[in-house]
PDB file of C-alpha atoms and ligand atoms in Angstrom:
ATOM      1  CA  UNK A 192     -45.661 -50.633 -67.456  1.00 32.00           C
ATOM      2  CA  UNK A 193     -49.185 -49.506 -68.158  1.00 35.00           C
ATOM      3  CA  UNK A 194     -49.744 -46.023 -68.534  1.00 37.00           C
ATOM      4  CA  UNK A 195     -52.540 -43.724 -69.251  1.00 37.00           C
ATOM      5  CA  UNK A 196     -52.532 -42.847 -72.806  1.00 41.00           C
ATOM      6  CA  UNK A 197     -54.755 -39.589 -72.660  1.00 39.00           C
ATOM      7  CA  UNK A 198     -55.308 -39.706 -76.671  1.00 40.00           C
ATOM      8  CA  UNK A 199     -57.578 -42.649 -76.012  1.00 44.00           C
ATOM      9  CA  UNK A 200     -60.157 -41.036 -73.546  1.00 43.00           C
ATOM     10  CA  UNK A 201     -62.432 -39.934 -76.156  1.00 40.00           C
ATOM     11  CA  UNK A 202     -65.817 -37.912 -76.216  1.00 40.00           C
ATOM     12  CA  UNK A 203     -67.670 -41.263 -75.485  1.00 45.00           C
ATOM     13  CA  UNK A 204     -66.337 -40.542 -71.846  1.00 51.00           C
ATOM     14  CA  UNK A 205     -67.657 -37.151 -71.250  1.00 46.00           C
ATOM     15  CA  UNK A 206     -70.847 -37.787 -72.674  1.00 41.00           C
ATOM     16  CA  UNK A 207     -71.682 -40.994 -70.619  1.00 51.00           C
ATOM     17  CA  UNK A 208     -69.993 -39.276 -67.429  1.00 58.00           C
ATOM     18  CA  UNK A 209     -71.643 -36.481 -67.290  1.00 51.00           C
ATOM     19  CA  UNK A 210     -75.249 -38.124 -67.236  1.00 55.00           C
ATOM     20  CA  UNK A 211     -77.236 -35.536 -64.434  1.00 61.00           C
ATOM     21  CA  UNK A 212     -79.948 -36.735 -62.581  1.00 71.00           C
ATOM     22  CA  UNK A 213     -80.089 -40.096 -63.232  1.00 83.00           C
ATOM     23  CA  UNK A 214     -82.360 -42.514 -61.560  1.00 91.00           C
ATOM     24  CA  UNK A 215     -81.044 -44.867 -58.957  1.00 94.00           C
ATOM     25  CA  UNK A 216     -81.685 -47.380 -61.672  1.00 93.00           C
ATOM     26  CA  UNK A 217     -80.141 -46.155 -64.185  1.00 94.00           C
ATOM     27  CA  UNK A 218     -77.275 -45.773 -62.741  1.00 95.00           C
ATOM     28  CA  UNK A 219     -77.361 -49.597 -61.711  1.00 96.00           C
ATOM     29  CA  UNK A 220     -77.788 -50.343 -65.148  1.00 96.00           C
ATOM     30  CA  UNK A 221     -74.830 -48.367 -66.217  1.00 96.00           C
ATOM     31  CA  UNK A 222     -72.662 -50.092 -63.638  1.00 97.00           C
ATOM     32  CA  UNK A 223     -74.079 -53.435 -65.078  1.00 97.00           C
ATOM     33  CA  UNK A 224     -73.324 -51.963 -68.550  1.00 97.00           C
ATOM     34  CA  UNK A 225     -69.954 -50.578 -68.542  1.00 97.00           C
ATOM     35  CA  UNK A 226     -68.513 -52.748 -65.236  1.00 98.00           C
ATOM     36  CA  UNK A 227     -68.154 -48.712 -63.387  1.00 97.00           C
ATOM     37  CA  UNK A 228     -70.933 -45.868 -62.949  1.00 97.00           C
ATOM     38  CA  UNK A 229     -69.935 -41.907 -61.727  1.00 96.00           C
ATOM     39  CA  UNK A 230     -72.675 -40.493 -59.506  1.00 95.00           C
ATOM     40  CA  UNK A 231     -72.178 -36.459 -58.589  1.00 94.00           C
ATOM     41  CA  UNK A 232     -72.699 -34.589 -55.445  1.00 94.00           C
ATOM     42  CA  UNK A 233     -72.903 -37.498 -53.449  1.00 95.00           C
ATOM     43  CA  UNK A 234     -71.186 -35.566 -50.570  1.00 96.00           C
ATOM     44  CA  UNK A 235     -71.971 -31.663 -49.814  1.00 96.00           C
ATOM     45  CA  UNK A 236     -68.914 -28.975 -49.081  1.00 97.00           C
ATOM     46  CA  UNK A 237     -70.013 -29.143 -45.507  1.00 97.00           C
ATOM     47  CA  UNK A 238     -69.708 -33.276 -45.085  1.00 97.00           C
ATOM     48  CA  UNK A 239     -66.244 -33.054 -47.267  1.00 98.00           C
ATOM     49  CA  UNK A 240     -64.862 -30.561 -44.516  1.00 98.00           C
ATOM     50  CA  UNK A 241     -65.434 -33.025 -41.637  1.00 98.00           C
ATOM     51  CA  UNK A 242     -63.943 -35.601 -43.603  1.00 98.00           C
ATOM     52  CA  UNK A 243     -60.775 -33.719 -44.578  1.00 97.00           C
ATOM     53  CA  UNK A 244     -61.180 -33.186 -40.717  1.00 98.00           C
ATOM     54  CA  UNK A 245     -60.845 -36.513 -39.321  1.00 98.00           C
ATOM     55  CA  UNK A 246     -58.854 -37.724 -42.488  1.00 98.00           C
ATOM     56  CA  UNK A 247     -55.974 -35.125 -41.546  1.00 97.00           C
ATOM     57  CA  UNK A 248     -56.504 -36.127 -37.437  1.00 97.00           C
ATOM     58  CA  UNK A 249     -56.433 -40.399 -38.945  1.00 97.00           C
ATOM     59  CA  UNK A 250     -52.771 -39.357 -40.868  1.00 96.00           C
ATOM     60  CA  UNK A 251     -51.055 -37.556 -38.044  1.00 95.00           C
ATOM     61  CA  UNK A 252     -52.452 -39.719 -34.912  1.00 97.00           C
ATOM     62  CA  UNK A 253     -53.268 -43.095 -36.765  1.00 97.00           C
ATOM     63  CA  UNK A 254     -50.822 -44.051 -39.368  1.00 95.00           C
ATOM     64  CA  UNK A 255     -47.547 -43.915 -37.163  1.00 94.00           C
ATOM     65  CA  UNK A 256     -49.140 -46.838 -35.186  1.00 95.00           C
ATOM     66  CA  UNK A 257     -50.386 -48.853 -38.241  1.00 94.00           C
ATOM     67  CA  UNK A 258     -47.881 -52.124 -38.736  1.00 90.00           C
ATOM     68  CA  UNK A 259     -46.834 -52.747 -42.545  1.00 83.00           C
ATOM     69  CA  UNK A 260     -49.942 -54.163 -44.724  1.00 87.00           C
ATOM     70  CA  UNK A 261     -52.035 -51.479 -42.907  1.00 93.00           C
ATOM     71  CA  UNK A 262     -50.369 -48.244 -44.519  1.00 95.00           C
ATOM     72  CA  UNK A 263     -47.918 -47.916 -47.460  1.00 93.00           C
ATOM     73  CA  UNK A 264     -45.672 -44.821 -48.043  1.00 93.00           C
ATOM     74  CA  UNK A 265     -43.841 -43.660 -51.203  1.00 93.00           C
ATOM     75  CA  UNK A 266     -41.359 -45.784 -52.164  1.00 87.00           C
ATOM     76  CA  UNK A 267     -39.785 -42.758 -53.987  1.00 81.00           C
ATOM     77  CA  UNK A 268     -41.017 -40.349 -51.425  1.00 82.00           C
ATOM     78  CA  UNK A 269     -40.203 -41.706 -48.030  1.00 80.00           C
ATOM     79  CA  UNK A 270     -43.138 -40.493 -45.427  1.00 88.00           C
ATOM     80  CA  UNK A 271     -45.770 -39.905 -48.370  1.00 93.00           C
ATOM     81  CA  UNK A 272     -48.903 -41.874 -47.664  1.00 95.00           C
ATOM     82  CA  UNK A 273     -49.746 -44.051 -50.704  1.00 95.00           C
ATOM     83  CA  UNK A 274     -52.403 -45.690 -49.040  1.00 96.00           C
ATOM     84  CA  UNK A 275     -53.858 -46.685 -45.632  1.00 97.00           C
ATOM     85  CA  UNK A 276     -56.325 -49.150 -44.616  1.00 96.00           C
ATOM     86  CA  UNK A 277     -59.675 -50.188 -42.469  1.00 97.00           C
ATOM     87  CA  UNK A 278     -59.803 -46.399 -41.302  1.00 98.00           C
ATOM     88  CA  UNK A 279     -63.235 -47.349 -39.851  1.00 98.00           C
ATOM     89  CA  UNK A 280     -61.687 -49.801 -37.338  1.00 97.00           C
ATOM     90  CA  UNK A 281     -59.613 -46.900 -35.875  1.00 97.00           C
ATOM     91  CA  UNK A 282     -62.699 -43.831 -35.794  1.00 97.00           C
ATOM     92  CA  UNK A 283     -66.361 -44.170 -35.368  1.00 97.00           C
ATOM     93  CA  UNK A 284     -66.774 -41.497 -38.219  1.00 98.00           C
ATOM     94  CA  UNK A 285     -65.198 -43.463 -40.802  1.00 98.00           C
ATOM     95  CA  UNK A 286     -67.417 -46.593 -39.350  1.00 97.00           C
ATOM     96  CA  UNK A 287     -70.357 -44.312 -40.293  1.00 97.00           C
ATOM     97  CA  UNK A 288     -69.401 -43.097 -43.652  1.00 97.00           C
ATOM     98  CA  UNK A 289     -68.954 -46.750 -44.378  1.00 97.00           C
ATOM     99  CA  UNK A 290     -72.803 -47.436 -43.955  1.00 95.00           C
ATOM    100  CA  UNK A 291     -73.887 -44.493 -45.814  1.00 96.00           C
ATOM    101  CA  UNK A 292     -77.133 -45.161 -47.232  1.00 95.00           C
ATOM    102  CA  UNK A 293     -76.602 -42.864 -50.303  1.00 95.00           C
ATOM    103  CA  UNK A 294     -73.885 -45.498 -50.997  1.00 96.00           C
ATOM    104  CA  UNK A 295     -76.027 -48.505 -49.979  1.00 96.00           C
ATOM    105  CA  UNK A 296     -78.827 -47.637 -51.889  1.00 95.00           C
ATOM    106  CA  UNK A 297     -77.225 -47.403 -54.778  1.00 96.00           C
ATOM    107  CA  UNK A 298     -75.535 -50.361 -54.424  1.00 97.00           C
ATOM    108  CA  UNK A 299     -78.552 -52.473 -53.299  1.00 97.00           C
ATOM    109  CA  UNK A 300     -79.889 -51.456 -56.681  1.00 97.00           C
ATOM    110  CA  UNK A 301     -77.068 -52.907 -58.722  1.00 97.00           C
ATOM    111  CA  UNK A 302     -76.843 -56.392 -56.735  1.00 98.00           C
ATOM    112  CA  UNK A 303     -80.379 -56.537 -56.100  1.00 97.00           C
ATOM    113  CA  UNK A 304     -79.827 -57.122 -52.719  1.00 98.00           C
ATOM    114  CA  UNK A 305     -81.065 -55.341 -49.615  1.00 97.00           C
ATOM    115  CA  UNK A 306     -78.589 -56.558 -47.297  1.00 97.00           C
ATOM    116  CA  UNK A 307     -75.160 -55.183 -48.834  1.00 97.00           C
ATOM    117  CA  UNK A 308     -71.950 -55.897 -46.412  1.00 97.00           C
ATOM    118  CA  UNK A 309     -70.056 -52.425 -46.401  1.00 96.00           C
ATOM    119  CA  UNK A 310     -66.366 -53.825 -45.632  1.00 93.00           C
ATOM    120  CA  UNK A 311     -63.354 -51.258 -44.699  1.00 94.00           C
ATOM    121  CA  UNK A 312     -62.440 -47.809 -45.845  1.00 97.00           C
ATOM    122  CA  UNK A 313     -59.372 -47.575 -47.469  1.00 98.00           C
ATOM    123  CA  UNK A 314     -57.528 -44.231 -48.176  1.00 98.00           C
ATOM    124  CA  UNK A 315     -55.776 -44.188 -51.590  1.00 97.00           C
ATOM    125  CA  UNK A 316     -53.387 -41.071 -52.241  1.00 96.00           C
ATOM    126  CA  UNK A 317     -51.460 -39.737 -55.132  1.00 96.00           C
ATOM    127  CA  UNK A 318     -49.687 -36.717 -53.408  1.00 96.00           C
ATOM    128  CA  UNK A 319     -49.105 -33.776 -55.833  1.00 97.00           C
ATOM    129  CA  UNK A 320     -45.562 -34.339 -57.461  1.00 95.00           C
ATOM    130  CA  UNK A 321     -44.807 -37.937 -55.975  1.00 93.00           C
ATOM    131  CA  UNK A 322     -48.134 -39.884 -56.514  1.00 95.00           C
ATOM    132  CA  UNK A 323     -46.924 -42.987 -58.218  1.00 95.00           C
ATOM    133  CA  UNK A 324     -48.872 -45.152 -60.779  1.00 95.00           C
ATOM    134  CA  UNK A 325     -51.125 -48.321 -59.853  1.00 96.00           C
ATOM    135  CA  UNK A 326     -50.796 -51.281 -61.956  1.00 96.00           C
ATOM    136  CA  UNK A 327     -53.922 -52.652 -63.626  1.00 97.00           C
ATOM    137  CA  UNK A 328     -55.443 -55.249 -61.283  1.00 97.00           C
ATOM    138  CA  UNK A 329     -59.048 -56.156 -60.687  1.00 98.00           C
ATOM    139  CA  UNK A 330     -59.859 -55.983 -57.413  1.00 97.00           C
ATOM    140  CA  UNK A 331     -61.327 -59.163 -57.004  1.00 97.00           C
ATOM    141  CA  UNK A 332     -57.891 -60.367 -57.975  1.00 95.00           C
ATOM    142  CA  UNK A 333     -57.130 -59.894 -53.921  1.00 94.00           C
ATOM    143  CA  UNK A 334     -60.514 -60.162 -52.632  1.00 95.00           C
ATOM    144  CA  UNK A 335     -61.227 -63.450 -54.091  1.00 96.00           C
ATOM    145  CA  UNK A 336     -65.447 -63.286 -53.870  1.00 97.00           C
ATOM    146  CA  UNK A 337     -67.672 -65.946 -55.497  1.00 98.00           C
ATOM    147  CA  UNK A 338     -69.754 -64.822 -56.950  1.00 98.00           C
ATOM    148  CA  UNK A 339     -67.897 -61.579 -57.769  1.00 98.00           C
ATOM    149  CA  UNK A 340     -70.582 -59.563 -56.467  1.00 98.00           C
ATOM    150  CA  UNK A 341     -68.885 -56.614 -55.334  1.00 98.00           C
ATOM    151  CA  UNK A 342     -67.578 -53.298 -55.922  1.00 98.00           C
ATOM    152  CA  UNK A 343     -65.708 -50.210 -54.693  1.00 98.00           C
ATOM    153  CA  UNK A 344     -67.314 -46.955 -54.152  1.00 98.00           C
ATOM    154  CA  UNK A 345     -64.798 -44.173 -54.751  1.00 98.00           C
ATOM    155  CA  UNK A 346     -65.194 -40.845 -52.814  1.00 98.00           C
ATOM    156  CA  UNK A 347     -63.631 -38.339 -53.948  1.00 98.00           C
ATOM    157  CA  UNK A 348     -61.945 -35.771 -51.913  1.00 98.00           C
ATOM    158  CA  UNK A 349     -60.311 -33.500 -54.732  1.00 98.00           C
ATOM    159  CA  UNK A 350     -60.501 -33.226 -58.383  1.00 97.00           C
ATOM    160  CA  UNK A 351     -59.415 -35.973 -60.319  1.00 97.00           C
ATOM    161  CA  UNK A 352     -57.746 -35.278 -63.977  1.00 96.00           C
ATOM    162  CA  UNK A 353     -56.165 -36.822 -66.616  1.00 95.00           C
ATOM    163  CA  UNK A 354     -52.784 -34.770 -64.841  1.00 96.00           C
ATOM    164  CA  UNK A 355     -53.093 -35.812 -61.624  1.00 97.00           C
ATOM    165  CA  UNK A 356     -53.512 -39.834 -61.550  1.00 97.00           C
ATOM    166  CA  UNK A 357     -56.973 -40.453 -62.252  1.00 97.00           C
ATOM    167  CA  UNK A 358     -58.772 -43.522 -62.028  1.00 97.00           C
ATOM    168  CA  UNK A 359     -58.816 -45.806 -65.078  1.00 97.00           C
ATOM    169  CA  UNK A 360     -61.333 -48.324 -65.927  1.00 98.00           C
ATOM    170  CA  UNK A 361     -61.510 -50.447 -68.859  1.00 98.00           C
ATOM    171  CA  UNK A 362     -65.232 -50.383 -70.025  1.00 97.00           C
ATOM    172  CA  UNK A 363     -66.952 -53.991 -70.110  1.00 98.00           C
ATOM    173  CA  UNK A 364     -63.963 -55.796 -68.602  1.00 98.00           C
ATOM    174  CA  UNK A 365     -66.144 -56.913 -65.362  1.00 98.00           C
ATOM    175  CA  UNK A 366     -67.698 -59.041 -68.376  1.00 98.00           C
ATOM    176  CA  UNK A 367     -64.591 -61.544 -68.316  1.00 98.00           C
ATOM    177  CA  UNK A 368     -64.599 -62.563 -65.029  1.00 97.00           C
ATOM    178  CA  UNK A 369     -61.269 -63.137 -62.573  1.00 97.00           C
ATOM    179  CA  UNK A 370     -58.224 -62.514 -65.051  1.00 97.00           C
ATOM    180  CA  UNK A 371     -55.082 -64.142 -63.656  1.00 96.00           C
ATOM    181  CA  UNK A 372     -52.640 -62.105 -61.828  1.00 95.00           C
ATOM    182  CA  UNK A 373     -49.272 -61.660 -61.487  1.00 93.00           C
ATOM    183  CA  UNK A 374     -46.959 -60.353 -58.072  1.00 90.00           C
ATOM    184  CA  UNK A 375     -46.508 -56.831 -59.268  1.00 91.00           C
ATOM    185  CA  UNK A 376     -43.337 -56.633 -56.666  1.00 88.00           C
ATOM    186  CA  UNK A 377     -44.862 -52.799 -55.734  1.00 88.00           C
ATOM    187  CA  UNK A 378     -46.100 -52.447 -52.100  1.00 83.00           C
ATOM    188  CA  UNK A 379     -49.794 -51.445 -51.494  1.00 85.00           C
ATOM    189  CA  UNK A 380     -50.999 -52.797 -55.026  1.00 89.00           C
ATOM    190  CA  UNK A 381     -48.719 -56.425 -54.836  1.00 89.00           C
ATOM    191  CA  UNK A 382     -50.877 -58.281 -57.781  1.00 93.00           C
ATOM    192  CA  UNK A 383     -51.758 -57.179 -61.364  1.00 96.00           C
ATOM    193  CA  UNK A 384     -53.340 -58.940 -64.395  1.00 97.00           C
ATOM    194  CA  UNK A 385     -50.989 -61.492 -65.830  1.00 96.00           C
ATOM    195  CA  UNK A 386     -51.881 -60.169 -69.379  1.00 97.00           C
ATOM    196  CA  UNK A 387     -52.759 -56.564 -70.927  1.00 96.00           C
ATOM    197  CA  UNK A 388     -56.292 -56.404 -72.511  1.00 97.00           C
ATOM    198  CA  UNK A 389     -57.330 -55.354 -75.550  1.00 96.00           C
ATOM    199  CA  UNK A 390     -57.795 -51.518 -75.268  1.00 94.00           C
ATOM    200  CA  UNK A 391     -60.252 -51.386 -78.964  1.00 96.00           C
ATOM    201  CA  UNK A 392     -62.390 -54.101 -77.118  1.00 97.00           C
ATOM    202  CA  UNK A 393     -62.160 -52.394 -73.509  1.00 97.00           C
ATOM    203  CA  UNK A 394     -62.049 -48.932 -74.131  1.00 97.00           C
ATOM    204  CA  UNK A 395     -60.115 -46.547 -71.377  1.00 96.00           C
ATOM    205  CA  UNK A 396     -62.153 -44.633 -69.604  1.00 96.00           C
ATOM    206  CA  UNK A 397     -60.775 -41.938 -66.886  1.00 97.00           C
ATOM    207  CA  UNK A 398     -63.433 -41.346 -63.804  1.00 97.00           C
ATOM    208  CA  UNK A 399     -62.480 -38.238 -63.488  1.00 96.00           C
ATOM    209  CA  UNK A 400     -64.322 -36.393 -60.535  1.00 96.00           C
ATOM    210  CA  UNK A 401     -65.029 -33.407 -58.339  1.00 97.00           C
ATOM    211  CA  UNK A 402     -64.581 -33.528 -54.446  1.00 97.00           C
ATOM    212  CA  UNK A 403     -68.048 -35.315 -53.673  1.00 97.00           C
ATOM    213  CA  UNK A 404     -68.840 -37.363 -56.200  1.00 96.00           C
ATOM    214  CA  UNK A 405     -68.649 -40.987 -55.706  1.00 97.00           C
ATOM    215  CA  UNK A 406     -67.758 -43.441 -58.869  1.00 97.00           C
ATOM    216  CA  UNK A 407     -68.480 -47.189 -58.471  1.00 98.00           C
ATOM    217  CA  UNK A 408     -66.002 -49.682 -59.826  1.00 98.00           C
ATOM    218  CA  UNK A 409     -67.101 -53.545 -60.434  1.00 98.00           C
ATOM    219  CA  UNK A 410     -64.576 -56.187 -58.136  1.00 98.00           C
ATOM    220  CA  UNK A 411     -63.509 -57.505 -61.660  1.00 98.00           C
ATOM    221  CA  UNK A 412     -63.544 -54.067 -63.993  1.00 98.00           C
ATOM    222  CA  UNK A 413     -59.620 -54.280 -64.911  1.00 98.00           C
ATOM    223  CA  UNK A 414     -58.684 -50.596 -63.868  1.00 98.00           C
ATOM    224  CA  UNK A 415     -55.128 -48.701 -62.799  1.00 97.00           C
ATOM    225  CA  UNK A 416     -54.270 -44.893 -62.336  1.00 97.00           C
ATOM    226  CA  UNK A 417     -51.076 -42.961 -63.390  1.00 96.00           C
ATOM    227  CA  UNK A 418     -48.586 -40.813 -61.663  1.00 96.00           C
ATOM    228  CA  UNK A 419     -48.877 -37.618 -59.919  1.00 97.00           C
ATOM    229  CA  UNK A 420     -46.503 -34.944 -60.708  1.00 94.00           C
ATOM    230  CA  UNK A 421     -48.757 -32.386 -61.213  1.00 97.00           C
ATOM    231  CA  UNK A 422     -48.890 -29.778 -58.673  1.00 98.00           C
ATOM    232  CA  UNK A 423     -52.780 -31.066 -57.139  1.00 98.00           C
ATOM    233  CA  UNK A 424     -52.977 -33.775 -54.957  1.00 97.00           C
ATOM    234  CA  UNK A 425     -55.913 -36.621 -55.615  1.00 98.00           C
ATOM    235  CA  UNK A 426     -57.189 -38.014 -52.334  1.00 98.00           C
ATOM    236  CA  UNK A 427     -59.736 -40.762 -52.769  1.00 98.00           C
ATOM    237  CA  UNK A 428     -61.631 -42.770 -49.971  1.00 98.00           C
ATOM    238  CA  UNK A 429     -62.871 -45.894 -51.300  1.00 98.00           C
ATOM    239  CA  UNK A 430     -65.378 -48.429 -48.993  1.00 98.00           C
ATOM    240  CA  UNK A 431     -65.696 -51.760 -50.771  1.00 97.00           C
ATOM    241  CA  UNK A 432     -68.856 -53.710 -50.563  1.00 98.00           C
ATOM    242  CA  UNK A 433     -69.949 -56.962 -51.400  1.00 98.00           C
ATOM    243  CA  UNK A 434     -73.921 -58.195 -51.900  1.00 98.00           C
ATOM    244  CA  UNK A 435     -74.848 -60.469 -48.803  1.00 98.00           C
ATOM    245  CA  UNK A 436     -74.277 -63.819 -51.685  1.00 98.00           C
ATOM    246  CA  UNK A 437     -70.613 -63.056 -52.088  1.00 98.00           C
ATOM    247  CA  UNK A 438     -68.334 -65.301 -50.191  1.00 97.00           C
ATOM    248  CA  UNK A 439     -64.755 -65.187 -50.127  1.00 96.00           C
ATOM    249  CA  UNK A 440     -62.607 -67.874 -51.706  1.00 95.00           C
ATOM    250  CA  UNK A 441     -60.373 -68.678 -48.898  1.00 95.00           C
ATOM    251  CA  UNK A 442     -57.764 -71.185 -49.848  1.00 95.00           C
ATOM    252  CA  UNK A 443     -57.213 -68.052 -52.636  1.00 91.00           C
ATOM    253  CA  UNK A 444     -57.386 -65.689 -50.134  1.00 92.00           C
ATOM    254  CA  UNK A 445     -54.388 -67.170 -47.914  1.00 92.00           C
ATOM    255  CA  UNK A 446     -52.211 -67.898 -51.089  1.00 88.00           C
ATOM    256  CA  UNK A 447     -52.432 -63.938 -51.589  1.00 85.00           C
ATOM    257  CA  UNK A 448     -52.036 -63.392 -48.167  1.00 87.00           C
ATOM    258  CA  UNK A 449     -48.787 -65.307 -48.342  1.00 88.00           C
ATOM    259  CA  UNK A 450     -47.251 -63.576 -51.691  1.00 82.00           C
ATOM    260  CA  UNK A 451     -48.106 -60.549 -49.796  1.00 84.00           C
ATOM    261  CA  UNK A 452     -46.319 -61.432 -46.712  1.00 83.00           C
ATOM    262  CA  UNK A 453     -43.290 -62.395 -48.712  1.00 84.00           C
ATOM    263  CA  UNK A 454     -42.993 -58.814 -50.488  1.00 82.00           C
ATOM    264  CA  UNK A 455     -42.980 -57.273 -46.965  1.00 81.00           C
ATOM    265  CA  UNK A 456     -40.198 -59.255 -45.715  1.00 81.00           C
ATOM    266  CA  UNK A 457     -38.200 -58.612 -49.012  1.00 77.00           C
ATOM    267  CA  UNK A 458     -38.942 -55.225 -49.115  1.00 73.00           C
ATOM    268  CA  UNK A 459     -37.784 -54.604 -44.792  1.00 71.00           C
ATOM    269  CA  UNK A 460     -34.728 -56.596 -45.584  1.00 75.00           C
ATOM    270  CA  UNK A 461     -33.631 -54.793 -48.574  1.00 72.00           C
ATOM    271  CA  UNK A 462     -34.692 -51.131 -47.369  1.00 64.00           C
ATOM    272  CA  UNK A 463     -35.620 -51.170 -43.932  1.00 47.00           C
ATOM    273  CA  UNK A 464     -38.667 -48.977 -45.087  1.00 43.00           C
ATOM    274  CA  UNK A 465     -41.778 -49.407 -43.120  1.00 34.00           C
ATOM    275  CA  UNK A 466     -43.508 -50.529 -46.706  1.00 36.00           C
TER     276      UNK A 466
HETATM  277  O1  AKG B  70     -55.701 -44.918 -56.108  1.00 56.65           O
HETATM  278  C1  AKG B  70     -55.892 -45.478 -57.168  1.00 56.65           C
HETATM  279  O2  AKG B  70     -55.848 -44.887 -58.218  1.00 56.65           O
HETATM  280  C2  AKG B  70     -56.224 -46.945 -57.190  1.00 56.65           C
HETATM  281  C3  AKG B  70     -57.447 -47.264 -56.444  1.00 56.65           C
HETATM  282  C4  AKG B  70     -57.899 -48.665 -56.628  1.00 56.65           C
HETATM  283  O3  AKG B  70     -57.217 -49.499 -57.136  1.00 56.65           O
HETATM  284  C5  AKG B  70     -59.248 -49.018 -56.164  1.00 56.65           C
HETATM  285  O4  AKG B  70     -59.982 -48.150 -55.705  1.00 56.65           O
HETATM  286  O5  AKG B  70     -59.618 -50.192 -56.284  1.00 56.65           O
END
């Protein structure tokens, strides 16, 4: 089980972090760097409010509809929301926030590429007291692009801390390319790498952020999160997008599809839990 060992999040973290003002470019050659990039005050108070807004309207109108695949719960917390896909197929608000053009100009900078695709908005929770931990995975390990030109812009919609689940990456890891990956047997996050890296040559670093500011994560940075049972939940929305050259891989695509499919069936025939 990998957990987050907070010993190992050293200075180094706070001092690259916590970089102010940074030039679009720079921050695309951070990302390029270090395989992740944190830029603040992306979102203001005001824009946070309306998405709490339609976030909170998504949850109670939205997710009771939503077959399994589109919307995990807590295994050990039944009616938690782990996580909760494609929001922006299901409100026109979420469709927007998905073309943001703070986001897309900060990712046409790191691809190069003027036409960036801005795929779905996902929800991930970790619910004060019952978050649970995500396995270390890349995601490119379930979104199969060639070239792996892609990444996932994190918004975040509380503070994130080493107590409340924060999200992990290991520095440089985008470097290596697709890992292989193992079924993980845990609902919402059903692959992770095959084999631990080296944590001296790909350092931990926690993203931790304040509601508004958006951190970037490479398709093939190897990262994970830990538990919540702190008393603060840490709501993330995170829009993945993909530079106009990426193509998806999809003979790997359906074999992930169909490992995915088979953990749903076990899981409704051993629980009868919506997971
Ligand atoms: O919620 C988490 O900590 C995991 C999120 C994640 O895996 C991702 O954004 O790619």
């Amino acid at each position: 089980m990998t957990r987050v060992s907070l010993d190992r999040i050293n200075s180094w973290n706070e001092s690259v972090l916590s970089v102010k003002n940074q030039s679009t470019e720079e921050t695309a050659s951070a990302f390029n760097r270090d395989g992740f990039v944190i830029v603040r005050n992306v979102f203001s108070e005001t824009e946070l409010v309306k998405i709490d807004d339609h976030l909170s309207r998504f949850v109670i109108e939205v997710t009771p509809t939503l077959p399994p695949g589109e919307v995990y719960f807590e295994d050990d917390a039944p009616g938690i929301l782990k996580s909760a896909f494609r929001l922006n197929e299901h409100d026109p608000f979420f469709d927007e926030l998905r073309e943001s053009h703070r986001i897309r100009e900060i990712v046409s900078a790191i691809f190069d590429d003027p036409d960036i695709v801005s795929d779905g908005i996902t929800f991930f929770g970790k619910a004060a007291g019952s978050g649970s931990q995500t396995v270390a995975h890349q995601d490119n390990g379930f979104q199969v692009m060639v070239p792996p030109e892609g990444l996932t812009a994190t918004i975040a919609l509380d503070t994130s801390t080493t107590e409340n689940g924060v999200l992990c990456c290991l520095r440089g890891s985008h470097k290596l390319g697709l890992l292989p990956h193992a079924q993980s047997g845990i609902p919402g996050f059903s692959r992770k790498i095959a084999e631990p890296l080296d944590r001296d040559a790909f350092p931990e670093v926690a993203l931790c952020m304040q509601p508004g500011d958006v951190a970037f994560h490479h398709i093939d940075s190897v990262h994970y999160s830990g538990e919540n049972r702190s008393a603060r939940s840490r709501r993330q929305l995170g829009i993945l997008c993909f530079s106009s050259r990426a193509k998806r891989d999809e003979k790997a695509f359906a074999a992930y599809k169909q490992g995915l499919n088979e953990l749903h069936e076990s899981k409704l025939k051993n629980s009868g839990n919506k997971n």
